[in-house]
PDB file of C-alpha atoms in Angstrom:
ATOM      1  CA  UNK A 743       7.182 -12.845 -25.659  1.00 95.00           C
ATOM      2  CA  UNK A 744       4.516 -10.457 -24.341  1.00 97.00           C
ATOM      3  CA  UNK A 745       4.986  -7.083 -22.470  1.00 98.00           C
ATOM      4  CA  UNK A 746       2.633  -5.115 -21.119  1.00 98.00           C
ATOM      5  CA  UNK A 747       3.124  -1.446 -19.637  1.00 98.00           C
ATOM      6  CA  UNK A 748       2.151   0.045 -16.990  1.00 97.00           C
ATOM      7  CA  UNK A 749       2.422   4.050 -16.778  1.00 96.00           C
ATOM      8  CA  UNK A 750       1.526   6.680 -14.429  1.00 93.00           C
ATOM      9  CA  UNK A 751      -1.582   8.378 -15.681  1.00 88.00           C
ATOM     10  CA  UNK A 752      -1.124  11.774 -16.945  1.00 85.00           C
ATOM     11  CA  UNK A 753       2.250  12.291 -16.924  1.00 86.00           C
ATOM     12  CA  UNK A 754       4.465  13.778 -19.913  1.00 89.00           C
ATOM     13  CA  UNK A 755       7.669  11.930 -18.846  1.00 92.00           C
ATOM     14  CA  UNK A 756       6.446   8.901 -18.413  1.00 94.00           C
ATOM     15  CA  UNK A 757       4.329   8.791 -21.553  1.00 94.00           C
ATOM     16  CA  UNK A 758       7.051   9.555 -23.495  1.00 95.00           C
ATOM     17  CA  UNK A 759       9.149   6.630 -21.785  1.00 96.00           C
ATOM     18  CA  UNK A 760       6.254   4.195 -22.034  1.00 97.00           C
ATOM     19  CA  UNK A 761       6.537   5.054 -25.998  1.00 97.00           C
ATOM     20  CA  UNK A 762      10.473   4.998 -26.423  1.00 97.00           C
ATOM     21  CA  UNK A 763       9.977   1.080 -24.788  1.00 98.00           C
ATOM     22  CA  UNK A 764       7.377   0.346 -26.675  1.00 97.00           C
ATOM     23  CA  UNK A 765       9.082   1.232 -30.145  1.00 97.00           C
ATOM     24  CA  UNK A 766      11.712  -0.581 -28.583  1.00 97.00           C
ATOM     25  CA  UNK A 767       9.942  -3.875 -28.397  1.00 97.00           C
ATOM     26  CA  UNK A 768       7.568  -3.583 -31.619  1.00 97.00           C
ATOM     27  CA  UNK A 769      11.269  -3.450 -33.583  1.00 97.00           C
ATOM     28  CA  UNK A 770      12.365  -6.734 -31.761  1.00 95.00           C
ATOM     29  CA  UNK A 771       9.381  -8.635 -32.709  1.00 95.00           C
ATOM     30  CA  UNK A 772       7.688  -8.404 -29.623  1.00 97.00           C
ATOM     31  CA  UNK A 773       3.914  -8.205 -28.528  1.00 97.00           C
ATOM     32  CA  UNK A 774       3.422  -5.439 -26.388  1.00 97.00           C
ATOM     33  CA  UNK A 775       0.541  -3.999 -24.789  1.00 98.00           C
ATOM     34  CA  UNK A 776      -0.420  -0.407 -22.765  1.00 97.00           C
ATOM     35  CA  UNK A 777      -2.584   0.204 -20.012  1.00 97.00           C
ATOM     36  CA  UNK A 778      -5.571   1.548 -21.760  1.00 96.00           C
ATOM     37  CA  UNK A 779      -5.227   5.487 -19.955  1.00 95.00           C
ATOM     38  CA  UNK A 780      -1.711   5.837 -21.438  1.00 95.00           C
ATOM     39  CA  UNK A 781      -2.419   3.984 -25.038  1.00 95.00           C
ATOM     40  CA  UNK A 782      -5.152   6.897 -25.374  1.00 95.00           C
ATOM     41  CA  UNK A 783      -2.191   9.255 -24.946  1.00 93.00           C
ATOM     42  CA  UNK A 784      -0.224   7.379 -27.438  1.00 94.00           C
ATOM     43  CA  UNK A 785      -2.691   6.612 -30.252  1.00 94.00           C
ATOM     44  CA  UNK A 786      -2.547   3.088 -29.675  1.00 96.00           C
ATOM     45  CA  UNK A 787      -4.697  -0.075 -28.857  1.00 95.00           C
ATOM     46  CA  UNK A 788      -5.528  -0.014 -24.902  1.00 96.00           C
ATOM     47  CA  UNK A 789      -5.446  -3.128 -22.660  1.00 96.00           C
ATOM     48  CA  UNK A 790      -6.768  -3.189 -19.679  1.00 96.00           C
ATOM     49  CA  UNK A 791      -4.375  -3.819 -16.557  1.00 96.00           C
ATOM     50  CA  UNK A 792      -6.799  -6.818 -15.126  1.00 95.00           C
ATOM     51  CA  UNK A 793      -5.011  -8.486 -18.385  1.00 96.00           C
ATOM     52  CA  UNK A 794      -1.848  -8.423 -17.626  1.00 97.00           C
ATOM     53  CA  UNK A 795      -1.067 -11.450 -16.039  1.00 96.00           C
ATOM     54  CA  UNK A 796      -1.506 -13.579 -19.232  1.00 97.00           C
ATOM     55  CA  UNK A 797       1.899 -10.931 -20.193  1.00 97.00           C
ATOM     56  CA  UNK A 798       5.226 -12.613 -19.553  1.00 97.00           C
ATOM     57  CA  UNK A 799       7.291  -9.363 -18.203  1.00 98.00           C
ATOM     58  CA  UNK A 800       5.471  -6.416 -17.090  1.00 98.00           C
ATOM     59  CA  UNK A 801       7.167  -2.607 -17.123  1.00 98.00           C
ATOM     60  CA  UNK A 802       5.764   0.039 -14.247  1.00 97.00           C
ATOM     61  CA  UNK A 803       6.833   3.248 -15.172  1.00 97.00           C
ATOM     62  CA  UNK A 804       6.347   5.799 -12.214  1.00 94.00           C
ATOM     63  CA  UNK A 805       6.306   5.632  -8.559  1.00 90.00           C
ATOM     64  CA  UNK A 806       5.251   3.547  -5.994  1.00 88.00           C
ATOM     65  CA  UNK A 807       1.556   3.814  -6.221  1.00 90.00           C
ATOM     66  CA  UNK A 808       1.692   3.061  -9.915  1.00 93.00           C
ATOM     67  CA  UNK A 809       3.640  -0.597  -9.318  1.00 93.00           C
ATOM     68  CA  UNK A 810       0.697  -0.895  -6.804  1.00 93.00           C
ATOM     69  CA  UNK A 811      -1.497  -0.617  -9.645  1.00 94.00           C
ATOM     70  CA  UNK A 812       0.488  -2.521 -12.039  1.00 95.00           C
ATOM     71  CA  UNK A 813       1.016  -5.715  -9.418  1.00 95.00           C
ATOM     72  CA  UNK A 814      -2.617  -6.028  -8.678  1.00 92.00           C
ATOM     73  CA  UNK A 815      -3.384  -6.653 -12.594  1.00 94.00           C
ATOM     74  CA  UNK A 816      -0.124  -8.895 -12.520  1.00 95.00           C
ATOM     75  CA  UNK A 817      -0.829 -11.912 -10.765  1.00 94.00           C
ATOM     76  CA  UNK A 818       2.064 -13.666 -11.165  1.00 94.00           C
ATOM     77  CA  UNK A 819       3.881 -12.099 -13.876  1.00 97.00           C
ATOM     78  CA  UNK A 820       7.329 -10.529 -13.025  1.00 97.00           C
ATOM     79  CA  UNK A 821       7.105  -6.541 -12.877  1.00 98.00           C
ATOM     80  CA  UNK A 822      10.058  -4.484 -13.718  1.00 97.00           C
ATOM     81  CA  UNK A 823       9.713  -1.218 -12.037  1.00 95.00           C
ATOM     82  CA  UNK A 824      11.002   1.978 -13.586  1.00 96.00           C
ATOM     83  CA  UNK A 825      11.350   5.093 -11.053  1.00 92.00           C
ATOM     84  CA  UNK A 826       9.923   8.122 -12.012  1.00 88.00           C
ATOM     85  CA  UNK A 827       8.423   9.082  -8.728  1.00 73.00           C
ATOM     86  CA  UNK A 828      10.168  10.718  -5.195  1.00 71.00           C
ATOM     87  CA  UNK A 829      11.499   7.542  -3.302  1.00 68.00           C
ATOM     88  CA  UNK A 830      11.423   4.686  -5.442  1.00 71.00           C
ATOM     89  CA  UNK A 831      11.311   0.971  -2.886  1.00 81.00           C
ATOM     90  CA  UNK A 832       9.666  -0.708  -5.345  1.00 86.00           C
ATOM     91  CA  UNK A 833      11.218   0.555  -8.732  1.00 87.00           C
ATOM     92  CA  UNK A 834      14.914   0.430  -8.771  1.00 87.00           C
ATOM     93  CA  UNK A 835      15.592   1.353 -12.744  1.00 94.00           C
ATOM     94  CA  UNK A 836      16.555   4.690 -13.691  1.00 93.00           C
ATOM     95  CA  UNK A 837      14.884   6.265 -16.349  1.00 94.00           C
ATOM     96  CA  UNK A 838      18.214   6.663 -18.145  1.00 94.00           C
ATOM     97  CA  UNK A 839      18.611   2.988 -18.025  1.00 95.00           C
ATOM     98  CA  UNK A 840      14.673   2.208 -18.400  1.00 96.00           C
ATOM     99  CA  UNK A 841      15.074   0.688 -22.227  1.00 97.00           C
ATOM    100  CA  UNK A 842      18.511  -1.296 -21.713  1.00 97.00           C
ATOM    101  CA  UNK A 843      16.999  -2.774 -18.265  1.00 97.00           C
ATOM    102  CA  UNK A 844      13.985  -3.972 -19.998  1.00 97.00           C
ATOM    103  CA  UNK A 845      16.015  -5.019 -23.011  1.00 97.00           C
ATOM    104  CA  UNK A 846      17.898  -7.378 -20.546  1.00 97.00           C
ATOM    105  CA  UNK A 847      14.905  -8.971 -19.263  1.00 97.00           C
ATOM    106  CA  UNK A 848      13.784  -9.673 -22.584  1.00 97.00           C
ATOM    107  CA  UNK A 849      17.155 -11.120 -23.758  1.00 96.00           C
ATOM    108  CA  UNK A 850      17.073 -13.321 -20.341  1.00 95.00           C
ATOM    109  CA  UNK A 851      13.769 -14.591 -21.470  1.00 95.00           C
ATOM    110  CA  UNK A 852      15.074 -15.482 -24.708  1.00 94.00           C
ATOM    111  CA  UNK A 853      17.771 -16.988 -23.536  1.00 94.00           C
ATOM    112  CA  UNK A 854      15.817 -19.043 -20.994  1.00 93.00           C
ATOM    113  CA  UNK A 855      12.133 -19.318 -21.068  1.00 91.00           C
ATOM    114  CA  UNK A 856      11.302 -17.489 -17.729  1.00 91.00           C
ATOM    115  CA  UNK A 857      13.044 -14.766 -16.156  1.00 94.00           C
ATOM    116  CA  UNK A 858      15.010 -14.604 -12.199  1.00 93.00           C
ATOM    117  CA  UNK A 859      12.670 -12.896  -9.619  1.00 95.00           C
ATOM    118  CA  UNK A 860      12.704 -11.834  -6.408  1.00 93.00           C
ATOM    119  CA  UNK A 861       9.066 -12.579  -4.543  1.00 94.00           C
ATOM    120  CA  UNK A 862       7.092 -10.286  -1.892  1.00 93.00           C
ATOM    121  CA  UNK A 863       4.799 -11.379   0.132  1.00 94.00           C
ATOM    122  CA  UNK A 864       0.623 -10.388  -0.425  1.00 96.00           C
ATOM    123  CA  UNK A 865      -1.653 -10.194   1.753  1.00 97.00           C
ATOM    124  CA  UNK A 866      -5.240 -11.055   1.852  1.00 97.00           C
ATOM    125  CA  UNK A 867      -8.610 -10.184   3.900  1.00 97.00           C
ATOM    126  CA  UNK A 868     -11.380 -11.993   4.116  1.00 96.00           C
ATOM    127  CA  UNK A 869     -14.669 -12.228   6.538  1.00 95.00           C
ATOM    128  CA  UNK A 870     -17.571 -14.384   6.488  1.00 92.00           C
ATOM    129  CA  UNK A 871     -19.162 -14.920   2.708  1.00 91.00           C
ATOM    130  CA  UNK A 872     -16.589 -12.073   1.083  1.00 94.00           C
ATOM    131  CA  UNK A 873     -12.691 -11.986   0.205  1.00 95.00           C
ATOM    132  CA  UNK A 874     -10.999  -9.272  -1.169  1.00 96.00           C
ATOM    133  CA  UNK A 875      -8.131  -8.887  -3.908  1.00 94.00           C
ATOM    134  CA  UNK A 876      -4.476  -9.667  -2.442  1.00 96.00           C
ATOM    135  CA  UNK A 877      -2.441  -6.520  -0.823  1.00 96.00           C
ATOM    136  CA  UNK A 878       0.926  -5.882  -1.273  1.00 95.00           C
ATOM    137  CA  UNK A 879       1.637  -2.953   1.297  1.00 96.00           C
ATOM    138  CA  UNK A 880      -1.194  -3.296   3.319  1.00 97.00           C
ATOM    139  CA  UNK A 881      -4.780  -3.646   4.792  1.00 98.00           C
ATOM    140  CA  UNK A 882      -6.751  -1.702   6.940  1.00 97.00           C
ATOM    141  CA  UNK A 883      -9.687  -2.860   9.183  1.00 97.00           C
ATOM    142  CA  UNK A 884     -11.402   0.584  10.577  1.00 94.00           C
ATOM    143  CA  UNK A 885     -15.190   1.936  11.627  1.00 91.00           C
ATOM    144  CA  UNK A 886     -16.676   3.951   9.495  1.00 87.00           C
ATOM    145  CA  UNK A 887     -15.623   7.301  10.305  1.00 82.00           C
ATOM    146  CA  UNK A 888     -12.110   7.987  11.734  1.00 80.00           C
ATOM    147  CA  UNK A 889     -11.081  10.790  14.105  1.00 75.00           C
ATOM    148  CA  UNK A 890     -13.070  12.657  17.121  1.00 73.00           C
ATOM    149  CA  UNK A 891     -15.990  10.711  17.935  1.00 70.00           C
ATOM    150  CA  UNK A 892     -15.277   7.916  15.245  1.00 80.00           C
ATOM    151  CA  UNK A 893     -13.490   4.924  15.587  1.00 87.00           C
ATOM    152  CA  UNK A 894     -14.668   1.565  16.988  1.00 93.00           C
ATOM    153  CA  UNK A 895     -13.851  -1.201  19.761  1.00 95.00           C
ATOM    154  CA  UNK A 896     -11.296  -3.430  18.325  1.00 96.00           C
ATOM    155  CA  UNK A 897     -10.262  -6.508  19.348  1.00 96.00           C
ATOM    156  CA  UNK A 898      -7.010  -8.045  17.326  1.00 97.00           C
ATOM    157  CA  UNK A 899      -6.054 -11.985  18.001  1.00 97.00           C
ATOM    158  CA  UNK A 900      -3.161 -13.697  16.732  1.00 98.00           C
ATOM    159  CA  UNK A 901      -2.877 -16.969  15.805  1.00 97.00           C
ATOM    160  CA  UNK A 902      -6.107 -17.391  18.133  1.00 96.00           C
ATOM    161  CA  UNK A 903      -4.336 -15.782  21.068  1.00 97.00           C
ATOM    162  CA  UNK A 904      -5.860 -12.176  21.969  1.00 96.00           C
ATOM    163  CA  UNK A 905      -3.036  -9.386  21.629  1.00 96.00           C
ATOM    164  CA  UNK A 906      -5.522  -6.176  21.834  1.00 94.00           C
ATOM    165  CA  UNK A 907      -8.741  -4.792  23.165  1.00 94.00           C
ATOM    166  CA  UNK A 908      -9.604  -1.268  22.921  1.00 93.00           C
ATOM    167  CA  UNK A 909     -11.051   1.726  21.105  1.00 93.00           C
ATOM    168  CA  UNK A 910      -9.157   3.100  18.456  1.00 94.00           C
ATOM    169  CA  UNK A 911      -9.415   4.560  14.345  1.00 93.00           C
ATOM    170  CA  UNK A 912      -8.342   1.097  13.339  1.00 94.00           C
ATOM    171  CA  UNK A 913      -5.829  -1.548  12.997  1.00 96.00           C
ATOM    172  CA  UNK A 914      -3.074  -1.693  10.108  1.00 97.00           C
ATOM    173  CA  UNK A 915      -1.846  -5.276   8.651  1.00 98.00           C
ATOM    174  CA  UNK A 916       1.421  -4.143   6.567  1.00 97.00           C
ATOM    175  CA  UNK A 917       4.218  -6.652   4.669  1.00 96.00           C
ATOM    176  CA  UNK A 918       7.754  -5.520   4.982  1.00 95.00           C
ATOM    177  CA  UNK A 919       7.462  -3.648   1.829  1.00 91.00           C
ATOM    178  CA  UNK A 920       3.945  -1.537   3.132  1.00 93.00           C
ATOM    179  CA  UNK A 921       5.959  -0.957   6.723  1.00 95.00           C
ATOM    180  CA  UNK A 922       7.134   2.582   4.523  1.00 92.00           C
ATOM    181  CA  UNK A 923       4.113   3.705   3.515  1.00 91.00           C
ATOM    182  CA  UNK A 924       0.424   3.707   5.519  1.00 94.00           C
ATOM    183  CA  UNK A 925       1.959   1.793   8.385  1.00 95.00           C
ATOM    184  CA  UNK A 926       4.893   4.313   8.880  1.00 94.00           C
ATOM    185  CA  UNK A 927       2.560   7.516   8.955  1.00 93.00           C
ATOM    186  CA  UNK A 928       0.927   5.546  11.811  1.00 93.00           C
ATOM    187  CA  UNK A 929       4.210   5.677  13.453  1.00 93.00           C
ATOM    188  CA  UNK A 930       4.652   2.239  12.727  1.00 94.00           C
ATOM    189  CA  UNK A 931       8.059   0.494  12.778  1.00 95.00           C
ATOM    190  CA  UNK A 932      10.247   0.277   9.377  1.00 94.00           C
ATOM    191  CA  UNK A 933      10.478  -3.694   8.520  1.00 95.00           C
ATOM    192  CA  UNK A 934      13.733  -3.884   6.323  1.00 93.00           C
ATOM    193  CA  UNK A 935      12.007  -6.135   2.806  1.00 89.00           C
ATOM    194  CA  UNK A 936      14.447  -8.934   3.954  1.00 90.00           C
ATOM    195  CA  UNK A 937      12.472  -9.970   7.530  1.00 93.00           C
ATOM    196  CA  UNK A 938       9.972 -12.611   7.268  1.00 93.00           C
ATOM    197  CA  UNK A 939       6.943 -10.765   9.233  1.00 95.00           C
ATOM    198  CA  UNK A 940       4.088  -8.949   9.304  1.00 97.00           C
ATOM    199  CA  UNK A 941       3.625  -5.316  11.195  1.00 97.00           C
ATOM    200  CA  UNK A 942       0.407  -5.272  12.840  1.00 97.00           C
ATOM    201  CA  UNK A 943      -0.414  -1.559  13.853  1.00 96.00           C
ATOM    202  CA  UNK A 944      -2.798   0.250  15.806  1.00 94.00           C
ATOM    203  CA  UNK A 945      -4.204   3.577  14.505  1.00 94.00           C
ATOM    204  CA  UNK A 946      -5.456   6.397  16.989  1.00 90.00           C
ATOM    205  CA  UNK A 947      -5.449   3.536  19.624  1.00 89.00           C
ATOM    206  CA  UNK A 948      -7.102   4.712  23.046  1.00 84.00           C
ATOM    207  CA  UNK A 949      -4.789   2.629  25.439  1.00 80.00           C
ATOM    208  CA  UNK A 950      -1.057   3.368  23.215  1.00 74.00           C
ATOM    209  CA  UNK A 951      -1.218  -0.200  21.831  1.00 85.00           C
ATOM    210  CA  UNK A 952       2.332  -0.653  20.435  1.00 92.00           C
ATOM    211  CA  UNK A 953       2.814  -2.205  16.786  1.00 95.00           C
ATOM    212  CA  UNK A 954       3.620  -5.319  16.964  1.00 97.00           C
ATOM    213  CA  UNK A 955       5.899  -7.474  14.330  1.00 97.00           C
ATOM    214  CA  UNK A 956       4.586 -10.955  13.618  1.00 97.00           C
ATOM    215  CA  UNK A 957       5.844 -14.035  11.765  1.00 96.00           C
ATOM    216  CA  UNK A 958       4.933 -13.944   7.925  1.00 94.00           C
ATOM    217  CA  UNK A 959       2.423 -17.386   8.646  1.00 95.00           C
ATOM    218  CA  UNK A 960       0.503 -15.711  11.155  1.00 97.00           C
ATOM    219  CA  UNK A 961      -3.394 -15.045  10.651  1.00 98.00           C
ATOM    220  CA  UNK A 962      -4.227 -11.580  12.323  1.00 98.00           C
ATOM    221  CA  UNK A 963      -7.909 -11.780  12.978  1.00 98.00           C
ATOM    222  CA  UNK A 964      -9.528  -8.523  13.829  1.00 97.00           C
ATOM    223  CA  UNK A 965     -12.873  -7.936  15.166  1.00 97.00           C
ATOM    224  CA  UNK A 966     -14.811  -4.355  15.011  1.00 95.00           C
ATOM    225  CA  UNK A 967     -17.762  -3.385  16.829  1.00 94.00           C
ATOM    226  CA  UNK A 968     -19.646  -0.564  18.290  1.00 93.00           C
ATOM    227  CA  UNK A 969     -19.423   1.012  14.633  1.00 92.00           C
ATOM    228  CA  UNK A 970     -22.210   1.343  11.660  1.00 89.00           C
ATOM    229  CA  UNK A 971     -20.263  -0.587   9.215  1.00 91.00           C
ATOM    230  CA  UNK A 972     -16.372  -1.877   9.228  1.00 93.00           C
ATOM    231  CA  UNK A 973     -14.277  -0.805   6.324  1.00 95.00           C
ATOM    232  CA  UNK A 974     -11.500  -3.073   5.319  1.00 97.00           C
ATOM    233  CA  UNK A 975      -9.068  -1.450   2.361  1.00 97.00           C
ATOM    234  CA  UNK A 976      -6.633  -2.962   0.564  1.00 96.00           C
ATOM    235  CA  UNK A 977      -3.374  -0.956  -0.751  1.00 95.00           C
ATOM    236  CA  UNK A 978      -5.939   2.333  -0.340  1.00 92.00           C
ATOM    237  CA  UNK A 979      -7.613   1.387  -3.762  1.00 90.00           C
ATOM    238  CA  UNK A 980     -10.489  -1.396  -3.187  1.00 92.00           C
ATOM    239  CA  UNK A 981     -12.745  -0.406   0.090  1.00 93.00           C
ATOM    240  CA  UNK A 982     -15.296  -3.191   1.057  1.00 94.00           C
ATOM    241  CA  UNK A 983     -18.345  -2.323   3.872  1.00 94.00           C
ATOM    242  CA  UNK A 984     -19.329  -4.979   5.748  1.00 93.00           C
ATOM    243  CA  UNK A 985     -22.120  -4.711   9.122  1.00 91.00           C
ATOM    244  CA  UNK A 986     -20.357  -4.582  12.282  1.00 89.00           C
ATOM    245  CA  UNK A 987     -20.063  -6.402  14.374  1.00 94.00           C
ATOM    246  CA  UNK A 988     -17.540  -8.219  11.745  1.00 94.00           C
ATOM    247  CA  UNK A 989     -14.639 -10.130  12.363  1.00 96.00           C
ATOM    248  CA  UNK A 990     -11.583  -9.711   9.392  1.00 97.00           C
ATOM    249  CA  UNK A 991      -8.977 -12.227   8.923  1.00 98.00           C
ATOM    250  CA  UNK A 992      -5.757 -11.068   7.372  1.00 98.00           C
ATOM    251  CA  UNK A 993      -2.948 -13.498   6.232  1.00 97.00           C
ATOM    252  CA  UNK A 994      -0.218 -14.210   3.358  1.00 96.00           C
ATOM    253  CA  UNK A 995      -2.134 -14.997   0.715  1.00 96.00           C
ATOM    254  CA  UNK A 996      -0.956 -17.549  -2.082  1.00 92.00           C
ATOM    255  CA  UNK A 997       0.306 -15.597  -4.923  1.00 92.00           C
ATOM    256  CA  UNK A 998       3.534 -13.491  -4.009  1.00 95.00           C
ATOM    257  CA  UNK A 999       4.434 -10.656  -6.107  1.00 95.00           C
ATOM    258  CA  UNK A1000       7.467 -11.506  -8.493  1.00 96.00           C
ATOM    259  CA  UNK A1001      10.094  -8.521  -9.305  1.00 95.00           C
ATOM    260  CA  UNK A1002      12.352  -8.738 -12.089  1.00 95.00           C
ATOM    261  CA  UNK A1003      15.576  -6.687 -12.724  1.00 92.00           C
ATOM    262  CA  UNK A1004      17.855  -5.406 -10.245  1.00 88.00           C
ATOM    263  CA  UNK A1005      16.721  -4.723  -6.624  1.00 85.00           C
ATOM    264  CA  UNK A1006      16.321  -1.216  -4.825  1.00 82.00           C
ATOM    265  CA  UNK A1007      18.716   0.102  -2.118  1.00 82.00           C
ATOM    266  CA  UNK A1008      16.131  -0.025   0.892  1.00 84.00           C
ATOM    267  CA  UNK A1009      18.714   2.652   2.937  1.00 86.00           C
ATOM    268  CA  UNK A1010      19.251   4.871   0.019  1.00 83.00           C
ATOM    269  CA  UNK A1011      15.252   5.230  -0.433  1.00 80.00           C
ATOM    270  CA  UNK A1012      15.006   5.609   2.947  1.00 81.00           C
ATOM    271  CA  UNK A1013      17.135   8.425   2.346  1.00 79.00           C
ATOM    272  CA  UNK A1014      14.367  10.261   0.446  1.00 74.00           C
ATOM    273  CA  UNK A1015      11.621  10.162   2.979  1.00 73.00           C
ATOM    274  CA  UNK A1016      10.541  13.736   4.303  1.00 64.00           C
TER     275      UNK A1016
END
């Protein structure tokens, strides 16, 4: 069995976690690699994340922006998320309870050749010769300078049927899981993880465009003009330019994201947000 790690980048704690598992593992046999940034705090061979999906469990060990990180190298692979960070929706294991949860996953694999998951949906963006990796909070479509005297026209169609005309920043494609993050600062709605939909979300919209919750099969297409260049983002790491006008096209895309170990209380992190 192969594990790879995945820790938050300069961070005591969870460099010192990332080594108690890892000791862990080596003394059950185990191969076991580390994201290159913490294996140079360790003193040990580096991998780079990209690799991680040929891994057959992978361990997150921080908050929500690092299982970001860790599920976009993933592919497929389950990801155990350990919390370490201030809310935790995406990493449900104590840090207490880091090295028996993992422990469990690896017995379960032993026992069985693959491991139970839960899946999330991704989301991807693509426009006319270009695609972008998959998302798994969210995707933006903006101009190419927000605020007074930025923004574009937008126009946002669903399914083929127009839903939205109008000036604004941008518009906001989120899963369930994203509606907490990006989505919710642009006072969009909270989607609890267990409703099939998309939140589609207008930011700094001229007219008051209300979000708007679509089925999870849906395929948002947005259009942005009267701007130098769009900007589509994915999970505010991978930005793409592309000359306006350009038309995006946001939808599920094929590969979910696969969580192992037990599941997060979505009301008790909800609990932690300022």
């Amino acid at each position: 069995m192969k594990v790879a790690i995945v820790a938050q980048w300069g961070n005591d704690r969870t460099a010192r976690l990332a080594s108690e598992i890892r000791q862990r593992l080596v003394s059950e046999g185990l191969t076991v690699w580390v994201d290159t940034a913490t294996a140079a705090e360790l003193d040990v061979e580096g991998r780079d994340v990209d690799e991680f999906d040929a891994a057959d469990l992978v361990v997150s060990i921080g908050g929500d922006g690092t299982f970001l990180f860790a599920a976009h190298g993933a592919g497929t692979t389950p990801i155990l998320g350990v919390n370490l960070g201030e809310v935790g929706f995406l990493n449900a294991v104590t840090p207490d309870d880091a090295v028996d949860a993992v422990m469990t996953e690896v017995r379960r694999f032993r026992a069985d050749g693959e491991l139970p998951t839960r899946s999330m949906p991704r989301l991807a963006a693509s426009g006319e010769g270009w695609s972008l990796p998959p998302a798994v909070n969210e995707i933006v479509v903006q101009g190419s300078r927000r605020g007074h005297g930025g923004g574009a026209s937008v126009e946002v169609s669903v399914d083929g049927s127009e839903y939205a005309d109008c000036h604004a920043d941008g518009v906001l494609v989120s899963t369930p899981t994203g509606s907490t993050a990006y989505n919710l600062s642009e006072d969009g709605p909270l989607i609890h993880p267990g409703v099939s939909g998309l939140v589609v979300t207008g930011m700094a919209a001229a007219d008051g465009t209300p979000s708007l919750v679509v089925d999870r099969d849906a395929t948002v297409s947005i259009t942005v003009s009267d701007t130098d260049d769009a900007v589509v983002v994915v999970d505010g790491r991978i930005r793409e330019r592309v000359g306006a006008p350009a038309e995006v096209t946001v939808g599920i895309a094929g590969q979910p994201v696969r969580m192992a170990g037990p599941a997060s209380d979505f009301f008790e992190a909800l609990g932690k947000l300022e």
